[in-house]
XYZ file of C-alpha atoms in Angstrom:
675
model
C -2.191 141.946 83.988
C -4.769 140.012 85.967
C -4.820 137.290 83.336
C -1.048 137.061 83.331
C -0.913 136.738 87.094
C -3.482 133.950 87.168
C -1.731 132.072 84.392
C 1.522 132.123 86.318
C 0.002 130.913 89.565
C -0.454 127.149 88.954
C 3.230 126.086 88.660
C 4.145 126.970 92.274
C 0.986 125.240 93.490
C 1.876 122.131 91.559
C 5.434 122.291 92.873
C 4.141 122.529 96.419
C 1.884 119.579 95.693
C 4.837 117.579 94.401
C 6.809 118.357 97.558
C 3.886 117.345 99.764
C 3.462 114.165 97.721
C 7.134 113.303 98.068
C 6.924 113.872 101.815
C 3.866 111.628 102.051
C 5.695 108.895 100.155
C 8.565 108.905 102.610
C 6.214 109.029 105.602
C 4.571 105.908 104.150
C 8.047 104.405 103.731
C 8.926 105.034 107.379
C 5.575 103.635 108.516
C 6.297 100.556 106.411
C 9.631 100.074 108.181
C 7.897 100.421 111.525
C 5.315 97.839 110.475
C 8.052 95.434 109.346
C 9.800 95.930 112.687
C 6.612 95.219 114.649
C 5.903 92.144 112.508
C 9.439 90.800 113.034
C 9.232 91.300 116.795
C 5.777 89.699 116.912
C 6.829 86.608 114.950
C 9.993 86.176 117.015
C 8.116 86.648 120.296
C 5.507 84.070 119.289
C 8.330 81.637 118.499
C 10.144 82.443 121.753
C 8.229 84.514 124.350
C 11.478 85.376 126.164
C 12.526 87.524 123.194
C 10.760 90.527 124.741
C 11.534 90.060 128.429
C 13.122 92.965 130.319
C 16.719 91.934 129.676
C 16.077 91.245 125.994
C 14.463 94.661 125.538
C 17.488 96.267 127.151
C 19.834 94.277 124.904
C 17.829 95.280 121.819
C 18.084 98.954 122.725
C 21.798 98.711 123.498
C 22.425 96.775 120.294
C 20.777 99.484 118.204
C 22.279 102.496 120.000
C 25.635 102.703 118.247
C 24.153 101.905 114.843
C 21.504 104.630 115.278
C 24.108 107.269 116.173
C 26.185 106.339 113.124
C 23.097 106.180 110.890
C 22.040 109.711 111.871
C 25.423 111.094 110.791
C 25.413 109.001 107.630
C 21.887 110.161 106.772
C 23.003 113.804 106.855
C 25.848 112.964 104.471
C 23.710 110.884 102.091
C 21.069 113.636 101.968
C 23.767 115.839 100.369
C 24.352 113.102 97.758
C 27.589 111.868 99.334
C 28.586 108.864 101.417
C 30.947 108.270 104.356
C 32.504 104.805 104.401
C 35.082 105.691 107.066
C 32.677 105.756 110.041
C 33.699 102.312 111.315
C 37.368 103.268 111.353
C 36.612 106.593 113.060
C 34.580 104.699 115.673
C 37.492 102.337 116.323
C 40.023 105.165 116.562
C 37.784 107.172 118.902
C 37.038 104.165 121.121
C 40.724 103.359 121.542
C 41.610 107.021 122.155
C 38.881 107.267 124.806
C 40.187 104.158 126.528
C 43.759 105.457 126.479
C 42.649 108.797 127.909
C 40.753 107.181 130.774
C 43.645 104.848 131.557
C 46.012 107.815 131.739
C 43.523 109.998 133.662
C 41.219 107.662 135.627
C 39.802 110.569 137.638
C 38.949 112.640 134.565
C 35.294 113.669 134.234
C 33.241 111.512 131.889
C 32.304 114.664 129.993
C 35.975 115.138 129.100
C 36.162 111.611 127.657
C 33.012 112.227 125.617
C 34.306 115.557 124.306
C 37.682 114.021 123.442
C 36.073 111.212 121.443
C 33.697 113.569 119.660
C 36.537 116.005 118.951
C 38.730 113.292 117.429
C 35.833 112.126 115.275
C 35.141 115.707 114.227
C 38.775 116.079 113.148
C 38.546 112.914 111.032
C 35.288 114.140 109.513
C 36.831 117.528 108.773
C 39.675 115.810 106.903
C 37.116 113.960 104.790
C 35.134 117.144 104.241
C 38.173 119.172 103.217
C 39.255 116.593 100.655
C 35.733 116.489 99.208
C 34.875 120.200 99.299
C 38.279 121.797 98.684
C 40.217 119.187 96.712
C 36.975 118.169 94.945
C 37.554 114.456 95.319
C 34.413 112.246 95.287
C 33.235 111.196 98.735
C 33.398 107.522 97.757
C 37.100 107.751 96.935
C 37.970 109.900 99.947
C 36.183 107.789 102.529
C 37.340 104.485 101.031
C 40.869 105.820 101.409
C 40.442 107.258 104.904
C 38.667 104.071 105.991
C 42.032 102.364 105.633
C 44.137 105.343 106.736
C 42.248 105.813 110.024
C 42.128 102.063 110.651
C 45.850 101.803 109.948
C 46.562 104.610 112.418
C 44.417 102.789 114.975
C 46.288 99.512 114.507
C 49.645 101.296 114.630
C 48.703 103.105 117.840
C 47.318 99.987 119.499
C 50.341 97.894 118.450
C 48.457 94.711 119.306
C 47.470 95.938 122.768
C 43.995 95.620 124.234
C 42.376 97.870 126.815
C 40.694 95.661 129.398
C 37.389 96.499 131.030
C 38.893 95.838 134.470
C 41.274 98.779 133.987
C 38.572 101.279 133.006
C 37.125 103.701 135.601
C 34.009 102.276 137.238
C 32.038 105.493 136.672
C 32.581 105.275 132.925
C 31.639 101.590 132.834
C 28.451 102.317 134.769
C 27.399 104.644 131.960
C 27.266 101.576 129.732
C 25.046 99.576 132.081
C 22.860 102.091 133.917
C 19.228 102.690 133.009
C 16.843 105.583 133.503
C 13.128 104.740 133.734
C 14.006 101.370 132.252
C 15.885 102.822 129.269
C 19.678 102.365 129.014
C 21.596 105.627 129.385
C 23.439 104.891 126.135
C 20.109 104.634 124.312
C 19.188 108.070 125.663
C 22.327 109.414 123.975
C 21.037 108.030 120.677
C 17.572 109.529 121.228
C 19.098 112.937 122.003
C 21.269 112.812 118.872
C 18.277 111.802 116.763
C 16.024 114.596 118.046
C 18.699 117.287 117.723
C 19.635 116.218 114.178
C 15.996 116.010 113.108
C 15.249 119.462 114.534
C 18.335 120.922 112.833
C 17.499 119.539 109.383
C 13.882 120.653 109.630
C 14.198 124.040 111.348
C 17.484 125.603 110.277
C 18.189 127.066 106.870
C 21.562 125.334 106.636
C 19.835 122.003 107.294
C 17.246 122.570 104.578
C 20.017 123.623 102.201
C 21.513 120.142 102.518
C 18.348 118.734 100.945
C 18.644 121.292 98.139
C 22.244 120.253 97.515
C 21.253 116.588 97.337
C 18.398 117.323 94.943
C 20.530 119.314 92.482
C 24.035 120.492 93.440
C 24.376 122.724 90.375
C 21.047 124.470 90.993
C 21.902 124.858 94.677
C 25.188 126.501 93.756
C 23.477 128.869 91.320
C 20.963 129.865 94.001
C 23.779 131.008 96.271
C 23.993 128.023 98.614
C 27.595 127.422 99.799
C 27.655 123.825 98.573
C 31.250 123.091 99.540
C 30.805 124.418 103.073
C 27.562 122.500 103.609
C 29.140 119.239 102.423
C 32.133 119.938 104.676
C 29.717 120.474 107.570
C 27.866 117.229 106.815
C 31.095 115.215 106.757
C 32.294 116.874 109.972
C 29.001 116.081 111.709
C 29.227 112.473 110.530
C 32.757 112.257 111.915
C 31.698 113.802 115.228
C 28.862 111.299 115.615
C 31.201 108.432 114.692
C 33.504 109.724 117.438
C 30.575 109.739 119.873
C 29.736 106.187 118.779
C 33.314 105.231 119.655
C 32.849 106.603 123.180
C 29.568 104.697 123.536
C 31.282 101.531 122.263
C 33.989 101.925 124.908
C 31.385 102.477 127.633
C 29.275 99.503 126.594
C 31.970 96.888 126.060
C 34.815 98.167 128.248
C 37.301 95.952 126.440
C 38.670 97.793 123.409
C 41.099 96.836 120.665
C 42.017 98.253 117.264
C 39.357 96.162 115.506
C 36.440 97.992 117.157
C 33.811 98.930 114.576
C 35.489 96.943 111.816
C 33.002 96.450 108.942
C 30.139 98.351 110.568
C 30.085 100.894 107.726
C 28.116 98.449 105.556
C 25.365 98.137 108.164
C 25.304 101.919 108.560
C 24.777 102.484 104.828
C 22.161 99.720 104.821
C 20.305 101.312 107.745
C 20.214 104.686 106.020
C 19.051 103.348 102.659
C 16.544 100.914 104.159
C 15.295 103.794 106.306
C 14.195 105.750 103.267
C 17.080 108.156 102.721
C 17.502 108.174 98.947
C 20.996 107.153 97.880
C 20.503 109.745 95.130
C 20.367 112.461 97.798
C 17.866 115.180 98.562
C 15.200 113.199 100.411
C 14.653 111.115 103.504
C 14.966 111.779 107.220
C 17.155 110.866 110.157
C 14.094 109.294 111.804
C 13.788 106.826 108.945
C 17.511 106.077 109.175
C 17.113 105.379 112.899
C 14.201 103.035 112.160
C 16.352 101.277 109.575
C 19.128 100.856 112.145
C 16.664 99.484 114.691
C 15.267 97.061 112.097
C 18.717 95.749 111.131
C 19.867 95.309 114.723
C 16.603 93.534 115.554
C 17.097 91.216 112.572
C 20.544 90.394 113.940
C 19.023 89.512 117.320
C 16.031 87.645 115.887
C 17.875 85.302 113.514
C 19.515 83.190 116.266
C 16.209 83.041 118.168
C 14.445 81.825 115.014
C 17.281 79.283 114.580
C 18.306 80.759 111.255
C 21.977 80.403 110.394
C 23.687 83.702 111.362
C 25.655 83.497 108.118
C 22.433 84.622 106.443
C 22.570 87.975 108.244
C 25.010 89.637 105.851
C 23.086 88.304 102.863
C 19.877 89.735 104.334
C 21.555 93.132 104.763
C 22.651 93.141 101.123
C 19.207 92.091 99.930
C 17.609 94.851 102.016
C 19.885 97.454 100.432
C 18.860 96.318 96.946
C 15.186 96.224 97.886
C 15.378 99.669 99.472
C 16.999 101.422 96.547
C 14.586 99.680 94.190
C 11.680 100.939 96.285
C 13.128 104.446 96.229
C 13.132 104.285 92.442
C 9.537 103.098 92.306
C 8.196 105.579 94.870
C 9.968 108.820 94.046
C 8.846 110.522 90.846
C 11.454 113.231 91.035
C 14.297 110.734 90.823
C 12.789 108.959 87.823
C 15.867 109.653 85.718
C 19.229 108.530 86.897
C 21.239 111.180 88.760
C 24.961 111.140 88.771
C 27.244 113.088 91.022
C 28.561 115.852 88.833
C 31.913 116.791 90.336
C 34.596 118.520 88.397
C 35.666 116.806 85.199
C 39.309 115.952 85.188
C 40.294 117.709 82.016
C 43.864 117.790 80.835
C 46.425 116.624 83.314
C 49.638 118.397 84.125
C 51.880 116.407 81.864
C 50.933 112.749 81.435
C 49.696 110.983 84.548
C 50.528 107.619 82.968
C 54.128 108.681 82.510
C 54.277 110.011 86.069
C 53.035 106.699 87.489
C 55.595 104.780 85.433
C 58.373 107.122 86.593
C 57.339 106.683 90.235
C 57.228 102.906 89.722
C 60.758 102.985 88.321
C 61.953 105.079 91.280
C 60.354 102.661 93.751
C 62.070 99.718 92.044
C 65.475 101.447 91.987
C 65.327 102.693 95.579
C 63.970 99.398 96.916
C 66.618 97.398 95.058
C 69.303 99.459 96.757
C 67.740 99.779 100.204
C 65.768 96.559 100.779
C 67.677 93.309 101.018
C 66.300 90.592 98.754
C 64.119 92.943 96.710
C 66.071 92.419 93.495
C 66.038 88.618 93.733
C 64.195 86.672 91.064
C 62.396 84.674 93.763
C 60.933 87.879 95.257
C 59.706 89.042 91.856
C 58.118 85.672 91.191
C 56.032 85.983 94.355
C 55.307 89.641 93.595
C 53.861 88.743 90.201
C 51.651 86.119 91.846
C 50.267 88.895 94.079
C 49.721 91.070 91.006
C 47.651 88.501 89.095
C 44.214 88.697 90.811
C 44.301 92.500 91.135
C 45.483 93.037 87.561
C 42.986 90.506 86.234
C 39.990 92.217 87.878
C 41.369 95.688 87.099
C 41.069 95.000 83.349
C 37.245 94.954 83.164
C 36.992 97.353 86.132
C 38.787 99.937 83.986
C 36.078 99.612 81.355
C 33.350 99.948 83.993
C 34.823 103.077 85.609
C 35.509 104.711 82.237
C 31.764 104.479 81.552
C 31.098 106.337 84.807
C 30.088 103.284 86.864
C 31.796 101.221 89.563
C 31.617 97.640 90.829
C 32.479 97.165 94.504
C 31.200 93.581 94.613
C 34.183 92.019 92.798
C 35.921 90.745 95.939
C 32.693 89.174 97.175
C 32.222 87.510 93.772
C 35.733 86.119 94.209
C 34.877 84.858 97.699
C 31.555 83.311 96.652
C 33.243 81.610 93.694
C 35.865 80.156 96.026
C 33.209 78.959 98.479
C 31.134 77.314 95.740
C 34.277 75.765 94.337
C 35.126 74.253 97.734
C 31.608 72.908 98.226
C 31.534 71.371 94.748
C 34.911 69.719 95.323
C 33.763 68.246 98.638
C 30.653 66.977 96.829
C 32.838 65.064 94.369
C 32.627 67.328 91.318
C 35.909 67.210 89.328
C 37.893 70.421 88.838
C 37.611 70.433 85.006
C 33.838 70.667 85.482
C 34.042 73.103 88.424
C 35.816 75.773 86.351
C 32.982 76.335 83.820
C 30.441 76.219 86.665
C 32.374 78.971 88.456
C 32.509 81.078 85.296
C 28.764 80.593 84.792
C 28.236 81.702 88.391
C 30.195 84.870 87.598
C 27.937 85.503 84.605
C 24.842 85.213 86.804
C 26.244 87.466 89.543
C 27.304 90.074 87.002
C 23.902 89.900 85.340
C 22.268 90.663 88.693
C 24.448 93.772 89.063
C 23.823 94.786 85.471
C 20.069 94.267 85.748
C 19.757 96.510 88.791
C 21.962 99.221 87.255
C 20.724 99.251 83.670
C 17.311 97.616 83.911
C 16.060 99.465 86.981
C 18.241 102.550 86.548
C 19.806 102.329 90.016
C 23.235 103.793 90.847
C 26.041 101.249 90.566
C 27.593 102.429 93.837
C 24.466 101.550 95.829
C 23.813 98.326 93.912
C 27.311 96.921 94.286
C 27.546 97.888 97.961
C 24.399 95.816 98.368
C 25.655 92.864 96.338
C 29.034 93.122 98.081
C 27.215 92.156 101.281
C 24.795 89.774 99.572
C 27.441 87.747 97.730
C 29.786 87.604 100.730
C 26.899 86.501 102.934
C 25.983 83.787 100.434
C 29.612 82.632 100.459
C 29.342 82.016 104.198
C 25.981 80.322 103.718
C 27.551 77.940 101.178
C 30.750 77.071 103.047
C 30.386 78.549 106.527
C 33.706 79.184 108.233
C 35.234 75.964 106.921
C 38.292 75.763 104.697
C 38.585 73.163 101.933
C 42.249 72.460 101.290
C 42.623 68.998 99.743
C 42.905 70.067 96.107
C 45.258 68.007 93.901
C 48.799 69.330 93.502
C 48.513 68.936 89.739
C 46.197 71.964 89.842
C 47.566 73.958 92.781
C 51.130 73.576 91.548
C 50.172 74.672 88.060
C 48.715 77.920 89.444
C 52.153 79.029 90.649
C 54.255 77.295 87.987
C 56.753 79.521 86.171
C 57.564 79.692 82.487
C 60.494 77.414 81.550
C 63.839 78.949 82.492
C 62.267 81.921 84.319
C 60.593 82.842 87.595
C 57.679 84.477 85.761
C 54.442 82.608 86.530
C 52.634 81.475 83.410
C 49.471 83.009 84.859
C 51.181 86.425 84.968
C 52.155 86.065 81.326
C 48.541 85.177 80.521
C 47.284 88.291 82.328
C 49.821 90.382 80.416
C 48.460 88.982 77.161
C 44.909 89.772 78.255
C 46.016 93.311 79.136
C 47.258 93.785 75.574
C 43.915 92.574 74.199
C 41.918 94.803 76.556
C 44.186 97.737 75.668
C 43.630 97.262 71.945
C 39.862 97.032 72.457
C 39.822 100.173 74.614
C 42.119 102.393 72.583
C 41.911 101.137 69.009
C 38.355 99.962 68.344
C 34.877 101.525 68.091
C 33.952 99.657 71.285
C 36.560 101.581 73.244
C 35.504 104.903 71.756
C 31.917 104.113 72.734
C 32.995 103.472 76.337
C 34.741 106.848 76.537
C 31.694 108.518 74.987
C 29.425 106.970 77.628
C 31.697 108.171 80.408
C 31.757 111.722 79.102
C 28.005 111.972 78.479
C 25.833 108.878 78.328
C 22.837 110.826 76.992
C 24.881 112.158 74.092
C 26.205 108.630 73.542
C 22.630 107.341 73.386
C 21.659 110.010 70.848
C 24.664 109.035 68.739
C 23.345 105.484 68.459
C 25.358 103.759 71.196
C 23.425 101.145 73.177
C 24.462 102.491 76.586
C 22.337 100.256 78.820
C 23.168 97.069 76.914
C 26.891 97.829 76.883
C 27.002 98.577 80.604
C 25.020 95.428 81.365
C 27.572 93.250 79.592
C 30.438 95.115 81.251
C 29.076 94.132 84.667
C 28.716 90.552 83.438
C 32.307 90.598 82.153
C 33.651 92.061 85.398
C 31.960 89.465 87.599
C 33.011 86.624 85.291
C 36.632 87.741 85.461
C 36.322 88.114 89.255
C 35.032 84.523 89.404
C 38.046 83.413 87.357
C 40.253 85.302 89.819
C 38.505 83.359 92.594
C 39.452 80.083 90.909
C 43.080 81.225 90.628
C 43.109 82.479 94.232
C 41.830 79.136 95.507
C 44.382 77.177 93.494
C 47.279 79.455 94.445
C 46.654 79.190 98.187
C 45.215 75.644 97.933
C 42.340 76.747 100.132
C 38.692 77.500 99.405
C 37.259 79.884 101.992
C 34.268 82.212 102.171
C 36.503 85.121 103.209
C 38.948 84.766 100.318
C 39.678 88.141 98.723
C 37.981 90.158 101.485
C 38.840 93.835 100.970
C 40.385 93.245 97.553
C 37.947 95.717 95.956
C 39.881 98.610 97.529
C 43.142 97.483 95.937
C 41.471 97.093 92.542
C 39.798 100.515 92.664
C 42.977 102.111 94.033
C 45.048 100.624 91.203
C 42.601 101.777 88.516
C 42.387 105.320 89.878
C 46.113 105.461 90.592
C 46.626 104.548 86.947
C 44.862 107.738 85.870
C 41.298 106.588 85.170
C 38.896 109.353 86.197
C 36.350 108.343 88.826
C 33.900 110.563 86.917
C 34.325 108.447 83.764
C 35.433 109.275 80.251
C 39.206 109.360 80.760
C 42.070 106.973 81.394
C 44.298 104.394 79.775
C 44.978 100.726 80.349
C 48.742 101.302 80.322
C 48.357 103.623 83.287
C 46.165 101.085 85.094
C 48.708 98.289 84.705
C 51.422 100.668 85.920
C 49.173 101.533 88.865
C 48.722 97.850 89.731
C 52.473 97.249 89.619
C 53.206 100.383 91.660
C 50.684 99.457 94.340
C 51.863 95.849 94.718
C 55.572 96.650 94.356
C 55.441 99.337 97.024
C 53.405 97.141 99.358
C 55.680 94.104 98.956
C 58.834 96.211 99.305
C 57.547 97.627 102.585
C 56.641 94.129 103.771
C 60.130 92.902 102.918
C 61.526 95.822 104.921
C 59.466 94.636 107.943
C 57.135 97.627 107.833
C 54.030 96.876 109.974
C 50.853 95.785 108.221
C 48.939 98.789 109.552
C 51.354 101.097 107.746
C 50.682 99.209 104.523
C 46.980 99.832 105.046
C 47.603 103.565 105.466
C 49.749 103.608 102.317
C 46.997 101.921 100.281
C 44.393 104.423 101.420
C 46.732 107.370 100.875
C 47.546 106.241 97.338
C 43.832 105.995 96.570
C 43.293 109.600 97.677
C 46.431 110.914 95.957
C 45.399 109.265 92.698
C 42.452 111.656 92.470
C 43.727 114.673 94.414
C 46.847 114.849 92.223
C 45.145 115.202 88.831
C 42.443 117.471 90.270
C 45.011 119.754 91.895
C 46.990 119.852 88.652
C 43.872 120.820 86.710
C 43.000 123.583 89.178
C 46.585 124.889 89.088
C 46.640 124.985 85.303
C 43.314 126.825 85.230
C 44.574 129.394 87.746
C 47.787 129.963 85.812
C 45.760 130.385 82.626
C 43.602 133.066 84.264
C 46.678 134.981 85.426
C 48.249 134.950 81.974
C 48.068 138.460 80.425
C 45.655 138.811 77.533
C 47.175 139.137 74.076
C 45.975 142.268 72.190
C 43.820 141.330 69.231
C 42.816 144.775 67.936
C 43.474 145.931 64.363
C 46.997 146.949 63.465
C 47.596 150.722 63.408
C 49.095 152.050 60.172
C 52.190 154.174 60.595
């Protein structure tokens, strides 16, 4: 027995050693961030000694405060192997609600305003958490949808109004400017949040269980950890801290509108990943996330001092995300193989989701034709098809990518960078017939970068394409700035919207329809398509069956970016304007259309017919509401809601079918009894 006991002893010791080693790696990572921060401050101060005077130090702390609070909440979520992209919208909604409350009750205690903002954020976070934990919808899909839903509610509530600092109570405004021992009061809020969150994750069982969930959700569930409840808690905490950030935003700036916090979610994710929290989940700390937030905000302050074009800032953020996740892969032995979020497989659907989408599309067309004046006109449908073209075009390769279990969120930035390069080339005298192949080649290069990071380095496509989303959009601004190039020849711009003879159908729409047929045949009637479905269901099994998984996925990313670049060329010609912000936000519409069409976000299921129906449903509904003078913020809410419904619906149907199957009485199978 003694021998047996001694033989069994080494594995736990080695496991403890692995844990200690992993902790040391991330301590080194955080020290590295601190060193980079010190180096950046030193270089900037040498260049301009006023960078670290008393007022500049105060501005640096205030600039980092809101980002640190958001990063702490995001870190808790990412540790559980999830992500919250709605934090910017929750911040904006909370800030506006806080301002409204203080305008209505100027004598209300500041504590009440803080609690109201935190409570509203907590409610938003609880909605996210319920959809993820109960409806079993991936966090990416949920928070992409609620990003637009919450922002749409904010815009609808604000109705174009702005809360002015002069109307805010002086006591509340003082909170945004007062200091204590030289430290801004708002920064003390961030320090308190950081210390409390760090103590909770380290000292409480529920906090440590979040790391276990991020490391292996299935193992955590088998060990008795309430995975759904912990994820719900993480999302609720993230929402509460986003609500607090909204209150701090209102106190700091005083003037509040519905655009508060718009786009900050990218910087929050960057801060967390750069700060050493593994995008794969299960490792990292809120202290590292706070350091990442401080580094990013300092970069934003240092670039103008160093006389570096501020357009580079977004590109730097994207590059930092890519560098950080690459470093995570190199440093962390226990994430050496690629982890994917398991989630429930969407098995059979209740009926055919494709058919349901087509039926809903038909109902929308019929009802809108009867209720909305001008909807049935051929002119309206001509413009509608022009709106369909870029989304449908990008949705074709995006369908292939998502079916393999990946995603590409950089497509809209590829479109914008292609448009910016196109404008710069045209200004430089390059003819359009030569610009088109250059743009397509640019798409190949951008897609190859995505594919290399995903397949060559084994990094998750979500993290990679969030990074390149920022990188490519930042490069677009570097190339063209905020200029617009609009002197393209009518022979080209007119051709982009020209209709087929005798119809109002744009020739470009007919071309996209032809491409859809080709893509559909490839997906559903060739070995290539069967290989894509096999990869989405189980890429390891696909590899063992002889499918070149990495190579196929690499070329899919190349194809997607090339098509997005082509969409950028069309977009520029249609609107006769090359701009760096062309297509901004289009990735949501593309992903929403693909998922609405029945493609599983987990990979392995879907059809191109459903995707095309989803594209038409999304654009038809949006344009019909616009024609009916429905506000733009409502359209934003509808887009986000459709994205969530597209996954909640099939999942709910699957769960219902499984429950009905369990309740069905068992059929006796014993041997027949002879009379």
